[in-house]
Coordinates of C-alpha atoms and ligand atoms in Angstrom, one line a residue:
X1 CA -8.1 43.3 -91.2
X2 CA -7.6 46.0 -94.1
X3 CA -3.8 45.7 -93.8
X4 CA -3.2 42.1 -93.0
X5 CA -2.0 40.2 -96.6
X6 CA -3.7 37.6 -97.9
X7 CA -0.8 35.7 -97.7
X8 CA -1.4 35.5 -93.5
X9 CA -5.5 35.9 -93.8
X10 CA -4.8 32.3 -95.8
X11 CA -2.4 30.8 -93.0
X12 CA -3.8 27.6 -92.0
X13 CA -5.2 28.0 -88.5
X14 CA -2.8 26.8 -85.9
X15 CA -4.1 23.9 -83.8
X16 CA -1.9 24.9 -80.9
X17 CA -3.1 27.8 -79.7
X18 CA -6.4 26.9 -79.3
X19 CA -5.5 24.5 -76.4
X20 CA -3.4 27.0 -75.3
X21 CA -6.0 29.2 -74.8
X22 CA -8.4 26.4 -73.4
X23 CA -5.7 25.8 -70.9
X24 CA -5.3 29.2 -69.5
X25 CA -9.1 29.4 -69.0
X26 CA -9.0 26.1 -67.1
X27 CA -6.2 27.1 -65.0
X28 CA -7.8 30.0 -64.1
X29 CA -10.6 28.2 -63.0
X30 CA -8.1 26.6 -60.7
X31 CA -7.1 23.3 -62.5
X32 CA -4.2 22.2 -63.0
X33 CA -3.0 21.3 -66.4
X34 CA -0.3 19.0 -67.3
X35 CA 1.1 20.3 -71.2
X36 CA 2.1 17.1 -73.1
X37 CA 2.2 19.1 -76.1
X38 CA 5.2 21.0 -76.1
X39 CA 8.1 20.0 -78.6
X40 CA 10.6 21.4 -76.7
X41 CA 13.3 20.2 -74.3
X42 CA 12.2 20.9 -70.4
X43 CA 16.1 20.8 -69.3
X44 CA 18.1 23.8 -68.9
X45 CA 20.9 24.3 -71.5
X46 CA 24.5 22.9 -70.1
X47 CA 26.8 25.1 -67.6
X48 CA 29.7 24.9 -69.9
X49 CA 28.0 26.8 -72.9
X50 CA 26.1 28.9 -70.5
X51 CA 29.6 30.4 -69.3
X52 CA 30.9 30.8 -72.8
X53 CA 28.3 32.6 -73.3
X54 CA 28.8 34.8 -70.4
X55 CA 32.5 34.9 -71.5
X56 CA 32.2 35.9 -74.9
X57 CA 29.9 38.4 -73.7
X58 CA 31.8 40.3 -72.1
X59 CA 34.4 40.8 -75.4
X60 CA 33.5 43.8 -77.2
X61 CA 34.5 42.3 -80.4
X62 CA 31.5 39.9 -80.0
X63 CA 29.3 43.5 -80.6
X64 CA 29.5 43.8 -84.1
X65 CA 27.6 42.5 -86.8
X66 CA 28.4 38.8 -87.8
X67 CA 29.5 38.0 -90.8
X68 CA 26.4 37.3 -93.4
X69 CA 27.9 33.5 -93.7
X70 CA 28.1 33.3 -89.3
X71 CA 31.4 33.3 -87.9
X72 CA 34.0 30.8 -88.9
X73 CA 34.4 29.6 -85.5
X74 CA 31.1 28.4 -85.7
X75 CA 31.1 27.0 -89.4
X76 CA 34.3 25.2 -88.6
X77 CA 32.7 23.5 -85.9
X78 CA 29.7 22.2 -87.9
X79 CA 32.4 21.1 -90.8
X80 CA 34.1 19.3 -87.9
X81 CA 31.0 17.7 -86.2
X82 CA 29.8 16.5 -89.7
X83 CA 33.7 14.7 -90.1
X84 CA 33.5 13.1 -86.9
X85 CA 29.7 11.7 -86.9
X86 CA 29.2 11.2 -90.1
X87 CA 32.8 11.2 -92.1
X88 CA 31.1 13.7 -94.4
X89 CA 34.0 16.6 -95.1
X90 CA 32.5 20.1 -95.7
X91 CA 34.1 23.6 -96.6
X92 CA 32.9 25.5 -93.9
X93 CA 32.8 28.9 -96.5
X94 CA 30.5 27.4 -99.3
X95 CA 28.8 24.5 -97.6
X96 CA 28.2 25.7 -94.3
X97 CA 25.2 28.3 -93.2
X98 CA 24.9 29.7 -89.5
X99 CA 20.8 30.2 -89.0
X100 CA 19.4 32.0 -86.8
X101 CA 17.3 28.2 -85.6
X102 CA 16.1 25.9 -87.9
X103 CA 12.8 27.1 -88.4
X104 CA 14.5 30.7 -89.4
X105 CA 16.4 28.7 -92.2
X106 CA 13.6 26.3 -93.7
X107 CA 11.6 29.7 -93.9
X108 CA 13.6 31.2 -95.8
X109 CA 14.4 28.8 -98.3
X110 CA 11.8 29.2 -99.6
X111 CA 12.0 32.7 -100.6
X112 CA 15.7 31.4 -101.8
X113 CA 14.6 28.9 -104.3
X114 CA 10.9 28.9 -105.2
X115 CA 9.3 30.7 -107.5
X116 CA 5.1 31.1 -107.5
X117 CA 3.0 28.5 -107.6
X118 CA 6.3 26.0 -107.5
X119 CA 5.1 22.8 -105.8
X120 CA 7.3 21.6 -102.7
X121 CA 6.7 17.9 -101.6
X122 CA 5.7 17.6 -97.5
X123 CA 5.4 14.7 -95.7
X124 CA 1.7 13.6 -94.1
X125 CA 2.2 13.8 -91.3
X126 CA 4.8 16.1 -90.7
X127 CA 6.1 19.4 -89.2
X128 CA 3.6 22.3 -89.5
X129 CA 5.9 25.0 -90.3
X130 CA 6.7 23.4 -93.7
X131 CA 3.1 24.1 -95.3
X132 CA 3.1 27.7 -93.6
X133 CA 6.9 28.6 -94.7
X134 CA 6.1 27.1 -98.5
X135 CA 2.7 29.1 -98.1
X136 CA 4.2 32.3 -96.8
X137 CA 6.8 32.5 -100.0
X138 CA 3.5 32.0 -102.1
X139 CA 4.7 28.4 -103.0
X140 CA 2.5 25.2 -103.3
X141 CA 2.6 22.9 -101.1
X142 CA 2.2 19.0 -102.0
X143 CA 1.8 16.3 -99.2
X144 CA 2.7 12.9 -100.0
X145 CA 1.6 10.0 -97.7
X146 CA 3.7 8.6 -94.9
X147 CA 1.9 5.2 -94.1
X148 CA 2.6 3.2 -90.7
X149 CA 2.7 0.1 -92.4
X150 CA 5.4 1.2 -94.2
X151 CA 7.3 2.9 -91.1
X152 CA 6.7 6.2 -92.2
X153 CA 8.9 6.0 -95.3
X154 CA 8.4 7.8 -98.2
X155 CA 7.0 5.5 -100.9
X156 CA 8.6 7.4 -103.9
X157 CA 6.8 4.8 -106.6
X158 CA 3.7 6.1 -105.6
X159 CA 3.5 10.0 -105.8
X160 CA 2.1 11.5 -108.7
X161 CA 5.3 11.0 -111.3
X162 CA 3.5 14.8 -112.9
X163 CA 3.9 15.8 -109.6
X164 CA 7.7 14.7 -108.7
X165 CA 8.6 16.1 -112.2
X166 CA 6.8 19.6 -111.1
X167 CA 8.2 19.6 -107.8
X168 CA 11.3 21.8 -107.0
X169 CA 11.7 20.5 -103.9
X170 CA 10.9 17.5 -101.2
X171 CA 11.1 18.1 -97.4
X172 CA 12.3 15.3 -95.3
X173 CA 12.7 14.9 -91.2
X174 CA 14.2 11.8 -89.8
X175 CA 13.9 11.1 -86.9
X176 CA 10.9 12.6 -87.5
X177 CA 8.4 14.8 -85.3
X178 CA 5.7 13.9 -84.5
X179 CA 5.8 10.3 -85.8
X180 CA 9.2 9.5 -83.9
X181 CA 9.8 7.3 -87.2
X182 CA 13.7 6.6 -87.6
X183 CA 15.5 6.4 -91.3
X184 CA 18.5 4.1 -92.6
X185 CA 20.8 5.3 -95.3
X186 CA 19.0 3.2 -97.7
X187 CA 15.8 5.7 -97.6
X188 CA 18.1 8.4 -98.2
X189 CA 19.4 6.9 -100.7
X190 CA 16.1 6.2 -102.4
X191 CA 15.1 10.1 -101.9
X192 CA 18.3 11.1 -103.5
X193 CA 18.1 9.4 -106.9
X194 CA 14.4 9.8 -107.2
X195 CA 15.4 13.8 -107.0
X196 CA 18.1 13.0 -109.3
X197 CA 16.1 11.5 -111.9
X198 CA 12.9 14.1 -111.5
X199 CA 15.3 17.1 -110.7
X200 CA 13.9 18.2 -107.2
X201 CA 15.6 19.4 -104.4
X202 CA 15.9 18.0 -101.0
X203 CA 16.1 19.5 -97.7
X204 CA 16.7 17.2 -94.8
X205 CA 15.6 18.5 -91.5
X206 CA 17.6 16.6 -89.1
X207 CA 16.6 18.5 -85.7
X208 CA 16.4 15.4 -83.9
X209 CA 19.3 13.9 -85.3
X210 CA 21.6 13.3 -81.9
X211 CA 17.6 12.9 -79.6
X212 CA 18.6 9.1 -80.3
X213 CA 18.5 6.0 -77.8
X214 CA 20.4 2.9 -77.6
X215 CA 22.8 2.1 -80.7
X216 CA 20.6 3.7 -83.1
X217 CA 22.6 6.8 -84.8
X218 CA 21.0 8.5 -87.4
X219 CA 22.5 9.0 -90.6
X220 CA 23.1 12.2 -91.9
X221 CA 21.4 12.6 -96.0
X222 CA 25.0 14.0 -96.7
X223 CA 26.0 10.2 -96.5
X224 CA 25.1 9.1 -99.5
X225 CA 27.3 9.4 -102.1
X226 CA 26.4 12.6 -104.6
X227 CA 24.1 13.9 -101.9
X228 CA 25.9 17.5 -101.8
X229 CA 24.8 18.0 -105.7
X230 CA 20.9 18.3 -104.6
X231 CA 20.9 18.4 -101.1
X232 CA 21.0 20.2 -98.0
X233 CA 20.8 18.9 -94.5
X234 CA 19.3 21.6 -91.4
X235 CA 20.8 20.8 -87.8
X236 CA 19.6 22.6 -85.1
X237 CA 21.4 22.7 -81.0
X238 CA 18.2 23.2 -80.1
X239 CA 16.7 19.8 -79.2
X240 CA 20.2 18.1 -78.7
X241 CA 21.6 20.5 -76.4
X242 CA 18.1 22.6 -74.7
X243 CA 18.8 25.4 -76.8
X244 CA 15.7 26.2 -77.8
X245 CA 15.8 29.7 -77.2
X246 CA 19.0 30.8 -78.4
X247 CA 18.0 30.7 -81.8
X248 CA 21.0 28.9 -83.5
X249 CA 20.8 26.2 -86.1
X250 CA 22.9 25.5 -89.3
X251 CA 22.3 24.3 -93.0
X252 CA 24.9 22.4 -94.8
X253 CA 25.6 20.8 -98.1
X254 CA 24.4 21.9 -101.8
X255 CA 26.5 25.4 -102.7
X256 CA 23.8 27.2 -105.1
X257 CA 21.4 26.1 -102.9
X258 CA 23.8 27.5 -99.7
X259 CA 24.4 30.9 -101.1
X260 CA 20.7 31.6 -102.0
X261 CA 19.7 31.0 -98.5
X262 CA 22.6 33.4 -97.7
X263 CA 21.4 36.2 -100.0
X264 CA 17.9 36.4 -98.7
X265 CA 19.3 36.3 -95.0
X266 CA 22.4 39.0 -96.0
X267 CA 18.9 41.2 -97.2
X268 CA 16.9 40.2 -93.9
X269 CA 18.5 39.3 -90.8
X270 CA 22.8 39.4 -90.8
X271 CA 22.6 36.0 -88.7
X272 CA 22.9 36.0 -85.1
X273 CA 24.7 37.1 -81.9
X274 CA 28.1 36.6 -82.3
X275 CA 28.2 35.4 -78.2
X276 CA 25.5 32.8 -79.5
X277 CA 27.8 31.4 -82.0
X278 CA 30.8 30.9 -80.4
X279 CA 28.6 29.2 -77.6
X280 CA 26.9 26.9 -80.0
X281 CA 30.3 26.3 -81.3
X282 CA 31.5 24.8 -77.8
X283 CA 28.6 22.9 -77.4
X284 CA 29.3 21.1 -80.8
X285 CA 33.6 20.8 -80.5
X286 CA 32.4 18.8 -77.4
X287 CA 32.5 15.0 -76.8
X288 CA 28.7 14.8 -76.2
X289 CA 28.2 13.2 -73.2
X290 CA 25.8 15.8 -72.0
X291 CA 23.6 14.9 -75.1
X292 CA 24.1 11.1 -73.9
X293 CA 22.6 12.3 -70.0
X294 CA 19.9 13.8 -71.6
X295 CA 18.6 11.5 -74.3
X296 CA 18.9 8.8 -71.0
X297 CA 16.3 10.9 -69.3
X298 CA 13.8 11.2 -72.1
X299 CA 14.5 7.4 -72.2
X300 CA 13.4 6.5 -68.8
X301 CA 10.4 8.5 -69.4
X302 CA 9.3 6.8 -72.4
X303 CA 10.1 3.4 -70.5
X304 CA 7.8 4.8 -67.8
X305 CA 5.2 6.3 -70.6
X306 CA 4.7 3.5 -72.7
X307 CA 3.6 0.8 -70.3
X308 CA 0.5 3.0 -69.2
X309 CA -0.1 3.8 -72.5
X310 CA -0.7 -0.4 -73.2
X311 CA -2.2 -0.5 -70.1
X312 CA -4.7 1.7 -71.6
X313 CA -5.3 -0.6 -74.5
X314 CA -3.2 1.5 -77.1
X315 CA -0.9 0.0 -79.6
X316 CA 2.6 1.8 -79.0
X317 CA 6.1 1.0 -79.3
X318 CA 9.2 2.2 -78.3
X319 CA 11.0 4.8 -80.4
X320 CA 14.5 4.9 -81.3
X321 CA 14.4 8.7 -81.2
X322 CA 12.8 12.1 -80.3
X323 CA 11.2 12.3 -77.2
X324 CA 7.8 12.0 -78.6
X325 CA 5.3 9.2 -78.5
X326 CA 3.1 9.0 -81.7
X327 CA 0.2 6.8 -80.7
X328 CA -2.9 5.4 -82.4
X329 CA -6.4 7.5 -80.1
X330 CA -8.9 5.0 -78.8
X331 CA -11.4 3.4 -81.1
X332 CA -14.9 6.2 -81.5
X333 CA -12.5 9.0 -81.2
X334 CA -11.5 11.6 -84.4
X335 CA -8.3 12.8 -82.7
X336 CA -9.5 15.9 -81.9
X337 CA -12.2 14.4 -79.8
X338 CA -9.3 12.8 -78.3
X339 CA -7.5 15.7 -77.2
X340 CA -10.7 17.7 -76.4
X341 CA -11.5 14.9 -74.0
X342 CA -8.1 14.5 -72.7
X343 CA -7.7 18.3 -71.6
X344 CA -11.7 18.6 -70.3
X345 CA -11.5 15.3 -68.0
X346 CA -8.1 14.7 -67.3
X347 CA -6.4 17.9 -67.3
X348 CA -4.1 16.5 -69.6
X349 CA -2.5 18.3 -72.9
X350 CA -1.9 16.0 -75.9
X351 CA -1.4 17.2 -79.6
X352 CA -4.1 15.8 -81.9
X353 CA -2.7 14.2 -84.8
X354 CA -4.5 16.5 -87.8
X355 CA -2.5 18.9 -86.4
X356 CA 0.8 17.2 -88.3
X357 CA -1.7 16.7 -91.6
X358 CA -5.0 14.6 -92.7
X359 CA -2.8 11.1 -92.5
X360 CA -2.3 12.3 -88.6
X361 CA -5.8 11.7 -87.9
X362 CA -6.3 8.8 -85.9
X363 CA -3.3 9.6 -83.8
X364 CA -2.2 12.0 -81.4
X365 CA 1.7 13.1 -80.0
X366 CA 2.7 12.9 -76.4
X367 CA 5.7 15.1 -75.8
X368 CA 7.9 13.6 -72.9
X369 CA 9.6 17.1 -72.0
X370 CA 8.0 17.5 -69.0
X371 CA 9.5 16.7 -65.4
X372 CA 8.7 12.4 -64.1
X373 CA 6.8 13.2 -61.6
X374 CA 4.3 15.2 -64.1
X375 CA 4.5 12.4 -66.6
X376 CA 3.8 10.2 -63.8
X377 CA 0.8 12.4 -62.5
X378 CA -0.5 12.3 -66.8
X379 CA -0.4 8.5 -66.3
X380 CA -2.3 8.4 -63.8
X381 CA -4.4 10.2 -65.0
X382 CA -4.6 8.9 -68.4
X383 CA -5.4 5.7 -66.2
X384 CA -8.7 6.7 -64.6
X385 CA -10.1 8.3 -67.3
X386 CA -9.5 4.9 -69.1
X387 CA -11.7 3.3 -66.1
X388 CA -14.2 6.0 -65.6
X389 CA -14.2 8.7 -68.4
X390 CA -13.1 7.7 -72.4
X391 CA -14.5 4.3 -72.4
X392 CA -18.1 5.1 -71.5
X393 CA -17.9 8.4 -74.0
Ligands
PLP401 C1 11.8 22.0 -83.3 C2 11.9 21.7 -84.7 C3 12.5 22.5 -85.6 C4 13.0 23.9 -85.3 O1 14.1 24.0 -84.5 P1 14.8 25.4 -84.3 O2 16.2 25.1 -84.7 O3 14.7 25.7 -82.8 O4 14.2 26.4 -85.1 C5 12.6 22.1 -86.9 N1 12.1 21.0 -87.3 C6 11.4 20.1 -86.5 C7 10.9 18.9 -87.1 C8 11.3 20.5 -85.2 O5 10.6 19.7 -84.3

């Protein structure tokens, strides 16, 4: 470990893999394992930006290095997506980023705007990647609480007011993973006059932004009126359109904010693959119907999901977005017991709720991306270990 910086030697130890591993030595025992866990769509990306892809390809234009910014095509698109969902206009050459994924941008924000020992504001629970990005670029993390009784809104009167004057920055993801929680434009609204009057930041990530059911839309932060003069907003194809592993995303809004991002990336990774762009581009001048067939499938699974989950004595609702299902664990169980127990008897991944931060205790995430017939197999399995396993533990 003489090389390794202290900075990673300090990483908080990721939760994930250890079930990972726990499930390839069961499998090779000859079980089989159904992986609830994974945050990531099970679909395969749309033909149509598949063959732009392949077209664009082909072009030996596409070759070269992208512009720092990512190609106007793709910008434009962005701008043009934000006018028709949200009626927010944006100049696609100062308020527009391409990233190379979401998780690539929130990174390296970071780096663009903190300086040691700055404190960021997280939510508990929340996305993991936010404490190890903030703790990577030798920032301070903060959590502040996210309470089911309050539907997992920020309750801005009461953190720390020492704190929200030290903070440089707050984090915020609505609809949210893992809690599946929802925002109006009224929370937004809250969030962006708090960080008015403390002068913070605020990042918005909005990767599950278009993973929404029914007439629920969810408002974009860039909504609220003076938003753009604090604020940026991440978007990511990834969920919306199974793009997972193409690696494109965007950041939009605040300028200073826009161009630092863009300096550390111009000095690290000249955005991505031109082909990937122009592709993602596509996908967003679209009319969205394919987003529409897919969130009706994640739908009918949780229609399926929640049900058992009742059955089973667990208090869980229906969520108007993501495809995860944030439940409380049965009464004697920590979560990881939970999830221990869950994977030993029933074969059966679920993410333990500590994983998301110490207010995720008492809860764990069931990921619907997996085929029905596996989520139906996971429910019935959930089932008998309800009649012959977790209740006598
Ligand atoms: C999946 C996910 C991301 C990352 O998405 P990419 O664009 O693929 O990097 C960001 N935030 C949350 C909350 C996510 O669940």
């Amino acid at each position: 470990m003489e090389f390794v910086s202290d900075r990673v030697k300090s990483l908080p130890p990721y939760i994930f893999s250890q079930f990972q591993q726990r499930k390839k030595q069961l499998e090779a025992q000859g079980r089989d394992i159904i992986d609830l866990g994974i945050g990531a769509p099970d679909l395969p990306t749309p033909d149509f930006i598949i063959n732009e892809l392949k077209q664009e390809a082909e072009d030996p234009i596409n070759h070269r290095y992208s512009s720092y910014h990512g190609c106007y095509e793709f910008r434009e698109a962005v701008a043009n997506f934000y006018q028709e969902h949200y009626d927010v206009d944006l100049d696609p050459e100062t308020e527009v980023l391409a990233l190379i994924g979401s998780k690539e941008g929130l990174a390296n924000l970071m780096t663009a705007i903190t300086n040691p020992a700055d404190d960021v504001l997280i939510p508990d629970p929340g996305y993991p990647v936010y404490q190890s990005a903030i703790h990577l670029a030798g920032a301070k993390s903060q959590y502040f609480k996210l309470h089911p009784d309050k539907g997992y809104q920020p309750q801005f009167q009461s953190i720390n007011s020492q704190l929200l004057h030290r903070a440089k920055l707050m984090l915020l993801n609505y609809p949210s993973n893992p809690t599946a929680a929802t925002a109006e434009l009224s929370t937004f609204m809250e969030a962006i006059s708090y960080a008015k009057k403390y002068n913070f930041a605020i990042a918005h990530d909005a990767a599950y932004s278009l993973v929404t059911f029914n007439q629920y839309r969810a408002p974009s932060i860039l909504q609220v009126e003076g938003a753009k003069d604090i604020a940026v907003e991440f978007g990511s194809l990834s969920k919306s359109f199974n793009m997972t592993g193409w690696r494109i995303g965007y950041v939009v809004g605040n300028k200073e904010i826009i161009r630092a991002l863009s300096v550390v990336k111009s000095n690290t990774d000249t955005s991505q693959f031109l082909p990937i762009q122009k592709a993602a581009a596509k996908a967003l001048n679209s009319d969205f119907t394919i987003v529409k067939e897919h969130n009706s499938i994640y739908q009918q699974r949780m229609e399926k999901i929640i049900p058992a989950l009742q059955s089973l004595g667990l208090n869980v609702t229906k969520s108007m977005a993501t495809f995860f299902v944030w439940a409380p664990v049965p009464e004697g169980f920590t979560s990881m017991e939970f999830a221990e127990s869950m994977l030993e008897e029933a074969g059966v991944i679920i993410t333990p709720g500590v994983a998301f931060g110490p207010s995720g205790e008492g809860y764990f995430r069931i990921s619907l991306s997996v085929p029905d017939d596996r989520l139906e197999e996971a429910v019935l399995r959930m089932k008998k270990l309800k009649t012959g396993g977790v209740n006598q533990a």
